XYZ file of C-alpha atoms in Angstrom:
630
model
C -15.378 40.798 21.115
C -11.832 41.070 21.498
C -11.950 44.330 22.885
C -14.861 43.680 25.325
C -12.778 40.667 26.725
C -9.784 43.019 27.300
C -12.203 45.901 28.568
C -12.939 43.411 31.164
C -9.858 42.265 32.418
C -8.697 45.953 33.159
C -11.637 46.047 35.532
C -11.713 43.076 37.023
C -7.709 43.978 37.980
C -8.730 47.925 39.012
C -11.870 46.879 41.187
C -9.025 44.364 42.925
C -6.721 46.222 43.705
C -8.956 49.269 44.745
C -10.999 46.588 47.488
C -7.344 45.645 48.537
C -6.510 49.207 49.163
C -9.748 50.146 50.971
C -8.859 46.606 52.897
C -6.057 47.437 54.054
C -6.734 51.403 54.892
C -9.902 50.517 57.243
C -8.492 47.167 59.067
C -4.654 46.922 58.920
C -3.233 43.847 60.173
C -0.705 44.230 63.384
C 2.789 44.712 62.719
C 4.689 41.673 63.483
C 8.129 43.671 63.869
C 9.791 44.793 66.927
C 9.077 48.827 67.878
C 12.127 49.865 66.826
C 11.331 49.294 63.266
C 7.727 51.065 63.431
C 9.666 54.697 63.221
C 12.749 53.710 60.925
C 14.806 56.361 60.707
C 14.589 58.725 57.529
C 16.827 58.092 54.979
C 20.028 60.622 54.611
C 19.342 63.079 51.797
C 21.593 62.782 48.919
C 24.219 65.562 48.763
C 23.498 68.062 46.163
C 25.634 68.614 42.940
C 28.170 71.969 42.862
C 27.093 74.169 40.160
C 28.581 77.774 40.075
C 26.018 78.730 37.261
C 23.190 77.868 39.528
C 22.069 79.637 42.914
C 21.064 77.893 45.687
C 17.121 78.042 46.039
C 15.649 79.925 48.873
C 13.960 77.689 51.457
C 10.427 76.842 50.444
C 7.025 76.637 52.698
C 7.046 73.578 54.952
C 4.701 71.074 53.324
C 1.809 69.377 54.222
C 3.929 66.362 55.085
C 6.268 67.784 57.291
C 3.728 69.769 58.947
C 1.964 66.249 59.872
C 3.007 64.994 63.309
C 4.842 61.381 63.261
C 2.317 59.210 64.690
C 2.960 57.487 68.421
C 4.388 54.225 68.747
C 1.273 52.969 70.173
C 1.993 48.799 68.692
C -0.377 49.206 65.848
C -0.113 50.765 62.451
C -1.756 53.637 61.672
C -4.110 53.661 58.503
C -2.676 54.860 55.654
C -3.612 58.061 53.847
C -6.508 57.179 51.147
C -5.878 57.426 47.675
C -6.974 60.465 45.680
C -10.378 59.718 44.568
C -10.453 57.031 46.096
C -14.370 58.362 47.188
C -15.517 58.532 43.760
C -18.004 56.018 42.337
C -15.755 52.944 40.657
C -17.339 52.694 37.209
C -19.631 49.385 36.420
C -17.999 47.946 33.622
C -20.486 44.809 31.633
C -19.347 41.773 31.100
C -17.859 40.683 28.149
C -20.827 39.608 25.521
C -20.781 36.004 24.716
C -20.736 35.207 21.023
C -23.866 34.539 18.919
C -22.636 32.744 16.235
C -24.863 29.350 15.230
C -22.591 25.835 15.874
C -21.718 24.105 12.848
C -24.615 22.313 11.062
C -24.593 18.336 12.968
C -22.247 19.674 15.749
C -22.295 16.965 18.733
C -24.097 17.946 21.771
C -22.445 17.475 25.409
C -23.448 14.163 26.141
C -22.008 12.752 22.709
C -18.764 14.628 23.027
C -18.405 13.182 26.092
C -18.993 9.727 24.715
C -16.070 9.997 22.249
C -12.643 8.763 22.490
C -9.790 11.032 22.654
C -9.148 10.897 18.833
C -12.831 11.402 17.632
C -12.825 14.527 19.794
C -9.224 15.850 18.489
C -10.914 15.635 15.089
C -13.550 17.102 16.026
C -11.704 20.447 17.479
C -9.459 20.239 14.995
C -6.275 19.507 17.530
C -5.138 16.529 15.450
C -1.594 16.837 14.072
C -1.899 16.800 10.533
C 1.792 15.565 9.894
C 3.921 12.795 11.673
C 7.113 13.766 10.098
C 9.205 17.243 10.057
C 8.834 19.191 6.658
C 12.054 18.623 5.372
C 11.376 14.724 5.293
C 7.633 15.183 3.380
C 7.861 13.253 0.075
C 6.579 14.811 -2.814
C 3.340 13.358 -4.542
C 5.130 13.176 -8.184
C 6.918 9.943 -9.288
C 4.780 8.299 -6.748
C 6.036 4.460 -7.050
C 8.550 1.392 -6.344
C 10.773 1.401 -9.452
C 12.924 3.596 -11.533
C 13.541 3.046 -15.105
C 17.069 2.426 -14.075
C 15.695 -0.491 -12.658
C 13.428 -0.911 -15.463
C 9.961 0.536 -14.611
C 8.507 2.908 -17.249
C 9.592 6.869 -17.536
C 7.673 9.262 -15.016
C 5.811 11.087 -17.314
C 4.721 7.727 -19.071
C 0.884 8.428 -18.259
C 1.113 12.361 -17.404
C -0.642 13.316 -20.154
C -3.140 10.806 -20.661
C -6.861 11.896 -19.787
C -7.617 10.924 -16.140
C -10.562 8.667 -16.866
C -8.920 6.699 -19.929
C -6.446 5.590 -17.121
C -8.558 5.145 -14.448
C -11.194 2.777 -16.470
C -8.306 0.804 -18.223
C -7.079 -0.050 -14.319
C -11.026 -0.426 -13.170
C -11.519 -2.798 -15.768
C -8.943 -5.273 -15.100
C -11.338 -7.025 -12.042
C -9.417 -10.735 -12.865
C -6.301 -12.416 -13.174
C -4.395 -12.067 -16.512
C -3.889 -15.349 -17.747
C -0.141 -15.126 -19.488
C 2.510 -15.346 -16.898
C 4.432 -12.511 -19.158
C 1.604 -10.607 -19.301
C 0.830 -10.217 -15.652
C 5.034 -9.181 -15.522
C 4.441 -6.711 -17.713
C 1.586 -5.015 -15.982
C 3.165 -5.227 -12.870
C 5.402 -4.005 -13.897
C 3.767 -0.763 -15.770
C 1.928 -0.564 -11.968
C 5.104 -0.541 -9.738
C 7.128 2.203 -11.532
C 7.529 5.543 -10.589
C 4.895 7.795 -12.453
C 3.351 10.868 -12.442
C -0.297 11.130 -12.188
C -2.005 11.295 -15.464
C -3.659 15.047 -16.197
C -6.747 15.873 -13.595
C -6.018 13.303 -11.366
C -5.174 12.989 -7.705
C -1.890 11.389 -7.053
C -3.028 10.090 -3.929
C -6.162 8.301 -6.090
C -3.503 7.298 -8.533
C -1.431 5.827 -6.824
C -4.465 3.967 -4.997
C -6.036 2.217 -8.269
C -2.389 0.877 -8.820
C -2.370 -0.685 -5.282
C -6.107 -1.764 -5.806
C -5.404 -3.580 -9.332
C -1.646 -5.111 -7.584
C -4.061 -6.537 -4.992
C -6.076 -8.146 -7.568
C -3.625 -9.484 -9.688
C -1.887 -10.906 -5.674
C 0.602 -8.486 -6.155
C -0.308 -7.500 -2.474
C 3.557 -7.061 -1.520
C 3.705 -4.872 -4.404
C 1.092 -3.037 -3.543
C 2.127 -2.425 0.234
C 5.500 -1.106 -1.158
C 3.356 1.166 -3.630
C 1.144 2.658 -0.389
C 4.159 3.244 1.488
C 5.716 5.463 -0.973
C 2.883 8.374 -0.061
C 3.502 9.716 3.265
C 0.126 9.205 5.719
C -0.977 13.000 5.583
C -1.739 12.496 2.142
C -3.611 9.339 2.560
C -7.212 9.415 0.996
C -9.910 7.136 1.378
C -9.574 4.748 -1.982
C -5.402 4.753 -0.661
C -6.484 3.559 2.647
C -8.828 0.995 1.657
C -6.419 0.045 -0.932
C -3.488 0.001 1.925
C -5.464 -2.119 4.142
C -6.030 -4.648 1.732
C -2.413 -5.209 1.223
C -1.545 -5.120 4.223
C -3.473 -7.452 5.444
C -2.893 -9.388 2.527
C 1.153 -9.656 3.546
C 0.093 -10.599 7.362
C 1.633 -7.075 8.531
C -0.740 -6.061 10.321
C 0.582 -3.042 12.070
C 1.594 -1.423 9.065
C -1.233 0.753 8.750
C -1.032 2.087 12.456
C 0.799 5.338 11.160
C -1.985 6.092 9.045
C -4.095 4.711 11.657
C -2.604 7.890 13.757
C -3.806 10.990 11.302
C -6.764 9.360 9.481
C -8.742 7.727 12.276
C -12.170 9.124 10.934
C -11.376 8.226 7.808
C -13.477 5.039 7.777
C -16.247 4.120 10.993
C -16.880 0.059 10.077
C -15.985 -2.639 12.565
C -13.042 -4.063 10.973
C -11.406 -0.328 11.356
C -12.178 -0.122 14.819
C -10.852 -3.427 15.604
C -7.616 -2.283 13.757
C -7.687 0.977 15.605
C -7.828 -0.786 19.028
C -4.864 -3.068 18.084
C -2.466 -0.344 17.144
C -3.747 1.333 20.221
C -2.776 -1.997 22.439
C 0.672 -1.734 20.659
C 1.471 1.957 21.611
C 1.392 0.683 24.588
C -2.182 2.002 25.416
C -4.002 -1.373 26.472
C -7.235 0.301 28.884
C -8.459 2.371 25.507
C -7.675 -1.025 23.418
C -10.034 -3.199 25.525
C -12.834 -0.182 25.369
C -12.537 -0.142 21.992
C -12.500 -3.927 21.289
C -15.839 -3.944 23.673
C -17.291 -1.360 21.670
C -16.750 -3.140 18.285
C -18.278 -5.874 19.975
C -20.952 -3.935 21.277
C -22.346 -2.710 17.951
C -23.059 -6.353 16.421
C -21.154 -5.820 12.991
C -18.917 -7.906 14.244
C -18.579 -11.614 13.855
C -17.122 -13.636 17.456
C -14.101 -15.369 15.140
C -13.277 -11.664 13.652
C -13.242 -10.310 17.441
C -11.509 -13.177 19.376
C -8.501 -13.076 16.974
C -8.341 -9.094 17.189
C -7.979 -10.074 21.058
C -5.644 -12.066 20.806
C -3.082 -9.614 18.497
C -4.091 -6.957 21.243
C -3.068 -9.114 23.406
C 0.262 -10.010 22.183
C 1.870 -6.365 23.184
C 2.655 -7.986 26.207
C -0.339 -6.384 28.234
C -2.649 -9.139 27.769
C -3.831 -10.574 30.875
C -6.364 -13.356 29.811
C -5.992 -16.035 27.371
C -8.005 -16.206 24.053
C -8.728 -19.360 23.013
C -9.980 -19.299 19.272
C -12.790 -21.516 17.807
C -13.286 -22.299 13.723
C -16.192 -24.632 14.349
C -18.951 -22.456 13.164
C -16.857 -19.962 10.914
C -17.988 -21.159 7.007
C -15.712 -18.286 4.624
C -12.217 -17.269 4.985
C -12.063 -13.160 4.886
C -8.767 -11.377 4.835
C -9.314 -10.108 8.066
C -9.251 -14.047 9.469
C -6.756 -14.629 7.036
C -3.951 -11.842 7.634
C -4.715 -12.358 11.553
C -4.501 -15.827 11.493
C -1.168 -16.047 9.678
C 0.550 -13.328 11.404
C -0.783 -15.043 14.649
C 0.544 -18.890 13.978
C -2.855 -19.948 14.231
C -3.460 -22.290 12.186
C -6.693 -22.411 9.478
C -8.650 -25.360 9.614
C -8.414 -27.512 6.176
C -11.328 -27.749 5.338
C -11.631 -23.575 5.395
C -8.542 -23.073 3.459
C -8.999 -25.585 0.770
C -12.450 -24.020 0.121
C -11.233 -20.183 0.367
C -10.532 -18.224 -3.043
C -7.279 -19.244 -5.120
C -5.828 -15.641 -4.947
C -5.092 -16.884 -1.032
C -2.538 -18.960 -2.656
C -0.646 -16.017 -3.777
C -0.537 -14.512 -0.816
C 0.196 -17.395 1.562
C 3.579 -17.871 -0.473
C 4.744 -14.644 0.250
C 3.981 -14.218 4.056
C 6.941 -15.734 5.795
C 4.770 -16.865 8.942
C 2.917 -19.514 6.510
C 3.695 -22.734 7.513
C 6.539 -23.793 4.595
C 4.728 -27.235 3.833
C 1.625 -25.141 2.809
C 3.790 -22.054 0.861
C 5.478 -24.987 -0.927
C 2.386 -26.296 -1.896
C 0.905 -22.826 -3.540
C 4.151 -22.014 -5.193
C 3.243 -23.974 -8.609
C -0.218 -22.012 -8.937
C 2.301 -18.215 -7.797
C 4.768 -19.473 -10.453
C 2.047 -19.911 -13.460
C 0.503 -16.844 -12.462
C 3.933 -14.741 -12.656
C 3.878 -13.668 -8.521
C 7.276 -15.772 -8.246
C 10.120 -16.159 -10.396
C 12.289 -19.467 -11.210
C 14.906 -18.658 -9.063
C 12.336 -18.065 -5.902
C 10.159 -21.124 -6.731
C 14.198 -23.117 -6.295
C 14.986 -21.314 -3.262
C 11.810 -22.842 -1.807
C 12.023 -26.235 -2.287
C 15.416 -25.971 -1.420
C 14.379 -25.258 1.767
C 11.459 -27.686 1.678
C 14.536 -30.287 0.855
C 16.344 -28.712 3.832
C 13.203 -29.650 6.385
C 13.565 -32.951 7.463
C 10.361 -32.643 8.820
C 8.588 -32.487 5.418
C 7.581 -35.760 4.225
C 5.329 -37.306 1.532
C 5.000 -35.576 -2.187
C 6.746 -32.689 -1.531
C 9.596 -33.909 -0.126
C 9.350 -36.013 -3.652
C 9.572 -32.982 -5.607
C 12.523 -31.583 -4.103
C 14.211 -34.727 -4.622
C 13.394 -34.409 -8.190
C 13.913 -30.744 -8.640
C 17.695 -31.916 -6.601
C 18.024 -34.542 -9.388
C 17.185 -32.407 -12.245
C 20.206 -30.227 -11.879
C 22.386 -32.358 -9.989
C 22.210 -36.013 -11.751
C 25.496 -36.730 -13.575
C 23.794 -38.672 -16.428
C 21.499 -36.213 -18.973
C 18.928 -39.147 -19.073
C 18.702 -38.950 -15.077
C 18.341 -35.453 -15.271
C 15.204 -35.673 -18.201
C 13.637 -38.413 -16.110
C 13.192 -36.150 -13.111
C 12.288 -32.823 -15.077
C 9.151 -35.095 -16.610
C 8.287 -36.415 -13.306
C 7.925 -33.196 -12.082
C 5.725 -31.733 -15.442
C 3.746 -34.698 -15.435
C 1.728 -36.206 -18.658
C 0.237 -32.604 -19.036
C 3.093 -30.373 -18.404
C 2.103 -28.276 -15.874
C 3.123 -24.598 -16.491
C 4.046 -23.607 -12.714
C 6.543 -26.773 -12.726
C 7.633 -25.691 -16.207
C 9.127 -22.499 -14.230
C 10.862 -24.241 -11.473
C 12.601 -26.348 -13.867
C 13.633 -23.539 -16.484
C 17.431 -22.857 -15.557
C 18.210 -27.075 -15.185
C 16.067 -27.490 -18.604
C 19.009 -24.427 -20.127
C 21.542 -27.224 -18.123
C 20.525 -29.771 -20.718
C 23.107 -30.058 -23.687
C 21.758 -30.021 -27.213
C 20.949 -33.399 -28.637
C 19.183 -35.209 -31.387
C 18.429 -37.674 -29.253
C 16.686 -35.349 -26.918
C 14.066 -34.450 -30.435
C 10.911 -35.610 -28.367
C 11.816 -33.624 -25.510
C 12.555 -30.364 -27.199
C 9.484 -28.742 -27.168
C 9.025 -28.976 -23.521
C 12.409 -28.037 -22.285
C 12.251 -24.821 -24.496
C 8.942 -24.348 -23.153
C 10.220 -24.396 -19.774
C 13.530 -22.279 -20.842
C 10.892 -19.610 -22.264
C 9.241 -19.470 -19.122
C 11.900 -17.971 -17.271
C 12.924 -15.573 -20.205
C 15.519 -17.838 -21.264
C 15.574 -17.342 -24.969
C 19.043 -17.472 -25.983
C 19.486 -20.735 -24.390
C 16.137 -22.148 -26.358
C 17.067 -20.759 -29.630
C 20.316 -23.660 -29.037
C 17.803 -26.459 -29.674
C 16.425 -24.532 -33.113
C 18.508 -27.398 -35.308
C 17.034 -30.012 -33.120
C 13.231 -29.148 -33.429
C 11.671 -29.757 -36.550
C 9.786 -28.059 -38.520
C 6.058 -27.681 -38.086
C 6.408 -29.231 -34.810
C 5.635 -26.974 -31.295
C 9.525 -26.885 -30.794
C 9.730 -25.014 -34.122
C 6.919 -23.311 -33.221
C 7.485 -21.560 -30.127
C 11.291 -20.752 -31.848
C 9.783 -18.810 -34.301
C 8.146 -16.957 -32.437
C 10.908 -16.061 -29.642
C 13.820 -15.283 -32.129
C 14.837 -11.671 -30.925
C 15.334 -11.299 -34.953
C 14.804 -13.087 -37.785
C 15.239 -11.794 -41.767
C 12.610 -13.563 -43.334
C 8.849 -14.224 -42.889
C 7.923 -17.827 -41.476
C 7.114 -19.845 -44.697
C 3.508 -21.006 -45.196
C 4.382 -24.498 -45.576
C 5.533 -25.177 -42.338
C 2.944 -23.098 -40.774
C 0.417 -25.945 -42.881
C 2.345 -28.579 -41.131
C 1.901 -27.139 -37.771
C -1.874 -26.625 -38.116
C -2.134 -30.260 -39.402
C -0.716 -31.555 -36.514
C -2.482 -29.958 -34.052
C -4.502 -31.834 -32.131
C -5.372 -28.952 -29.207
C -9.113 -28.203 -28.779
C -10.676 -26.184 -31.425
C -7.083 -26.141 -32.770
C -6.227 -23.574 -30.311
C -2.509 -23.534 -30.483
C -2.312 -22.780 -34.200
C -4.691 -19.686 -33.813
C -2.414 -18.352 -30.978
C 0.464 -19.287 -33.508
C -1.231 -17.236 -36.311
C -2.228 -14.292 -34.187
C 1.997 -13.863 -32.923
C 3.575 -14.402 -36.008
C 0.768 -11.889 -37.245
C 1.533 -9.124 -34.666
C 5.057 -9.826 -34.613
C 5.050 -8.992 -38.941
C 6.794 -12.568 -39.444
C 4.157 -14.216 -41.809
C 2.976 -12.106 -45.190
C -0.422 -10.719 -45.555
C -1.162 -13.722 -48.208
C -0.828 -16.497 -45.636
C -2.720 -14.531 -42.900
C -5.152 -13.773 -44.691
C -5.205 -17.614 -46.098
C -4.908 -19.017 -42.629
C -7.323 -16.917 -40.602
C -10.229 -17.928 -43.161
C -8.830 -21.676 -42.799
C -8.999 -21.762 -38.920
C -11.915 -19.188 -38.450
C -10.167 -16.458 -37.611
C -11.047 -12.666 -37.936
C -7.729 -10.982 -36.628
C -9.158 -7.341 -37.655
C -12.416 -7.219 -36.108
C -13.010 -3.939 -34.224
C -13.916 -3.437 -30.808
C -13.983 -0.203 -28.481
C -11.156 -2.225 -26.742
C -8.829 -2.676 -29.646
C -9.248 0.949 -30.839
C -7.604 2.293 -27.625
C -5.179 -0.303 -27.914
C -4.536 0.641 -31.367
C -4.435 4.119 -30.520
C -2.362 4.239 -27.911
C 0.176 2.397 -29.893
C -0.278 4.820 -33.114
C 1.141 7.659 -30.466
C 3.537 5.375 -29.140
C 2.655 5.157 -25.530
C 4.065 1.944 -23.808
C 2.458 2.249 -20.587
C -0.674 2.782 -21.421
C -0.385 -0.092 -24.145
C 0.536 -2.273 -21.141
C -2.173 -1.174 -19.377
C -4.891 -2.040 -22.263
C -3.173 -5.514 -22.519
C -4.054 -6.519 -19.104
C -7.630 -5.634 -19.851
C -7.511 -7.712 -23.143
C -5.469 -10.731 -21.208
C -8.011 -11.440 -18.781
C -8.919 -15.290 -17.156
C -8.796 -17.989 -15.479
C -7.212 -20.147 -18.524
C -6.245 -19.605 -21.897
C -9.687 -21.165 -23.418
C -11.116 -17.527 -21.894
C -8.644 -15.880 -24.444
C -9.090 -15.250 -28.415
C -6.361 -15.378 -30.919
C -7.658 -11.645 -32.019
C -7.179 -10.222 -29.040
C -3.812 -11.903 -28.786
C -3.128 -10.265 -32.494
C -3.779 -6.708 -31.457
C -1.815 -7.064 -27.980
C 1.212 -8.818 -29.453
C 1.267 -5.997 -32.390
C 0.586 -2.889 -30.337
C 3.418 -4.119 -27.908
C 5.968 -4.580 -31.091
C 4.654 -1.111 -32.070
C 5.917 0.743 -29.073
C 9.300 -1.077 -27.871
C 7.862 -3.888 -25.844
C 8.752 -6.652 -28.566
C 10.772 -8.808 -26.325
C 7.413 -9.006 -23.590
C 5.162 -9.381 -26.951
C 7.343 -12.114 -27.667
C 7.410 -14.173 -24.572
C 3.650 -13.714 -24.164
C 3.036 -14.887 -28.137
C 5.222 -18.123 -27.223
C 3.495 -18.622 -23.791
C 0.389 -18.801 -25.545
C 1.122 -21.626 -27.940
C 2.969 -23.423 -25.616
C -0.193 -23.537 -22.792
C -3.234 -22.743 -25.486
């Protein structure tokens, strides 16, 4: 083929220049130059070179040149000489064979090419860059996460050698949230470090079901770290899906334009080309953004709220010509795409809508700074329970909320009690406003904020009553050494005692079985609750003998041994002393909307497999947690 093409070419250039040449002898164009330059004069020979070694040759016949007269100035050139063979027959050369090869099975005809945009057709012909950044800038796919285990993440190689589906179902099978504030640290924590993927799978997959399960736990500014750790060539579908959720999720809404830029055809639904026409409007291309947004429109996936707010972020990059006005009147369910637009936009979600959406929206409105602070105030308690925010950022928000003069009503009450709580000279001031902020039923979320003034609080007798909340509230925030202050205070048998003997970093001697009996006779929780929790940690943490256990769990009903598939992997993974994948198995054993959804057994076999592999001070925390909200 190549050859015929080249073949070709030569000809087409001979047969070109011979018609010039024939052109030109048969009707040459008058000269243009005065007669003196028709019959230039010859050119001086040059001198020949001495040589004593060589005769001089003897004159030769005249040739046929010189013989030929000079032709007559007559005003018009003569006709050149014609070439020799110039009377020969030019070869006919064929043209070059067009291949015969078959298109590609579902090629696009002509008329649908030329109905594609400029991106589906680069695909298509394959003249889409593959790579937005230079190859010395390409990150590696190993270690593919947020946090080193300088900064105390788990080691790289934590779940390298763990079989790809054991992994991959104990992340799959976390679907809710984990109901122990420790617990859902923990397994963020296991998520957001820097691994390696585990043996036969994709990193790029890998590092997806870690963004998918941070999504689901509202970890979505987690995640969105996580996704942007893999460069966009590498994106795969699960990591896009997973990246768009998060993003979304955090209100950034042009985050995923880069990967918007190589993976285009990864996904062909109508919130995708919505999102493609908005990063389009943003490059500054706003023609191919309206087409796009018509098109959307066009193919009736689409509903008018999800379209009109697209608009209107399209229309923001400044080449927006008409208004958008948006309407909620007919909109029943808050999506994330409404959601992340909406926030990211300013415009405000009606009421009604919000207070009827999903809880996890909570999580994320706290964490998107374009919320509204009266409404990120007001989902902080439910992002503090769940673990999303510490103590110290649940402060730093009502401090702000105390800052807004604008904020009335019971927030503004809460920050003047949270103000009070660690600014009060009296110690009685200070206890009044820490219980009007738990409230009759100490609420867990307000238990956080309050954790660093309840450590404030000096150790009294006469503070006895109290004691079992403000270490409650201390443990919350991982304040332990400060608790363990109040452990001559609390007495014993009481929750105080309690949740001390089960936070101790050490302690030389089991917990005696008396004052274990006292606890479980005054507990009033339902189904005695707390005191199974209490059984299972002291069990797992190896601080009550085999006697009383054994005693105790027939007492309260308890089988702390029972075997499950769960709690053999559990087991198992703590038998060959592998902390990540421990954590990971906890957060499939710690799952609910409340602690009524959890059993003291599987609270046993967590607490002990944590112990088992180095993770006694989270296995701690988690076993106090439990009796404290059970």
């Amino acid at each position: 083929m190549r050859h015929a093409v080249l073949l070709a070419g030569a000809a087409l250039a001979l047969s070109s220049t011979l018609a010039l040449s024939s052109t030109l002898a048969f009707a040459a164009p008058e000269s243009l130059l005065p007669p003196v330059f028709d019959n230039p004069a010859p050119a001086p020979a040059p001198a020949p070179r001495p040589s004593a070694q060589r005769p001089a040759p003897a004159p030769s016949a005249p040739s046929a040149s010189a013989q030929r007269p000079a032709p007559a100035a007559t005003g018009q050139a003569a006709a050149p000489a014609p070439l020799p063979g110039i009377g020969m027959p030019v070869p006919v050369i064929p043209p070059p064979l067009v291949s015969g090869a078959p298109l590609p099975s579902g090629f696009p005809s002509l008329r649908e090419m030329e109905a594609m945009d400029p991106d589906e057709l680069d695909e298509l012909l394959g003249l889409k860059p593959k790579f937005d950044i230079p190859p010395a800038a390409r990150r590696a796919m190993s270690q593919v996460g947020v946090i080193s285990t300088q900064e105390g993440g788990f080691g790289p190689r934590a779940l390298a050698g763990q079989p790809e589906a054991l992994v991959r179902k104990a992340m799959e099978g976390t679907r809710g949230p984990i109901v122990s504030r420790w617990g859902h640290m923990l397994l963020r924590r296991v998520l957001a470090s820097r691994l390696d993927a585990p043996t036969g799978a994709n990193p790029a997959d890998f590092a997806a079901q870690r963004a998918a399960l941070l999504n689901r736990m509202g970890e979505a500014q987690i995640a969105r770290a996580l996704v942007q750790d893999v460069d966009s060539a590498n994106y795969t579908l699960p990591l896009t899906n997973a990246a768009f959720a998060a993003y979304f999720a955090t209100g950034d809404i042009l985050g995923l334009c880069p990967v918007m830029r190589l993976k285009a055809t990864q996904r062909n639904d109508a919130q995708w080309e919505m999102l493609q026409a908005i990063c389009l409007a943003h490059e500054g291309n706003a023609s191919r953004s309206e087409s796009q947004l018509r098109r959307a429109q066009r193919s009736g996936g689409t509903a008018s709220i999800d379209a009109l707010l697209a608009q209107r972020y399209a229309g923001a990059a400044s080449q927006g010509r008409r208004a958008v006005t948006i309407e909620w009147g007919n909109v029943k369910e808050l999506t994330p795409w409404r959601f992340g637009l909406a926030r990211s936009l300013g415009v405000e979600i009606p009421a009604d809508l919000r207070n009827a959406a999903d809880p996890a929206y909570d999580l994320s409105d706290v964490l998107i700074p374009a919320t509204p602070l009266q409404q990120r105030a007001s989902s902080a308690d439910r992002a503090g329970a769940r673990g999303v925010l510490s103590a110290s950022a649940m402060v730093d928000l009502y401090s702000q909320v105390w800052a807004t003069a604008e904020i009335t009503g019971d927030l503004r009450d809460r920050a003047r009690l949270l103000r009070e709580a660690y600014t009060a000279n009296d110690v009685a001031a200070r206890l009044t406003a820490m219980r009007g902020l738990w409230g009759d039923q100490p609420a867990y979320g307000r238990q956080v904020l309050t954790a660093y003034a309840a450590a404030r609080v000096p150790v009294s007798d006469a503070l006895a009553d109290d004691a079992a909340d403000l270490v409650a509230s201390m443990l919350s925030a991982g304040l332990d050494r400060n608790a363990l202050r109040w452990g001559s205070v609390v007495g014993e048998g009481s929750q105080g005692w309690a949740l001390l003997a089960l936070a101790q970093p050490q302690r030389n001697s089991p917990v005696g079985s008396g004052a274990f009996g006292n606890f479980v006779d005054g507990d009033s929780s339902d189904g005695q609750r707390k005191s199974r929790f209490l059984l299972a940690g002291l069990a797992g943490l190896g601080r009550l003998d085999d006697g009383a256990v054994a005693s105790y769990s027939s007492q309260l009903g308890v089988d702390l041994e029972r075997d499950s598939v769960w709690s053999q992997r559990i087991d198992k993974a703590a038998e060959v002393n592998n902390p990540a994948l421990v954590a990971l198995l906890a957060g499939v054993g710690m799952q609910g909307t409340g602690w009524d959804k959890m059993s003291a057994r599987h609270l046993f076999h967590i607490v002990r497999a944590l112990r088992m592999v180095g993770l006694e001070a989270d296995a701690r925390m988690i076993a106090a947690e439990a009796v404290a909200r059970g």
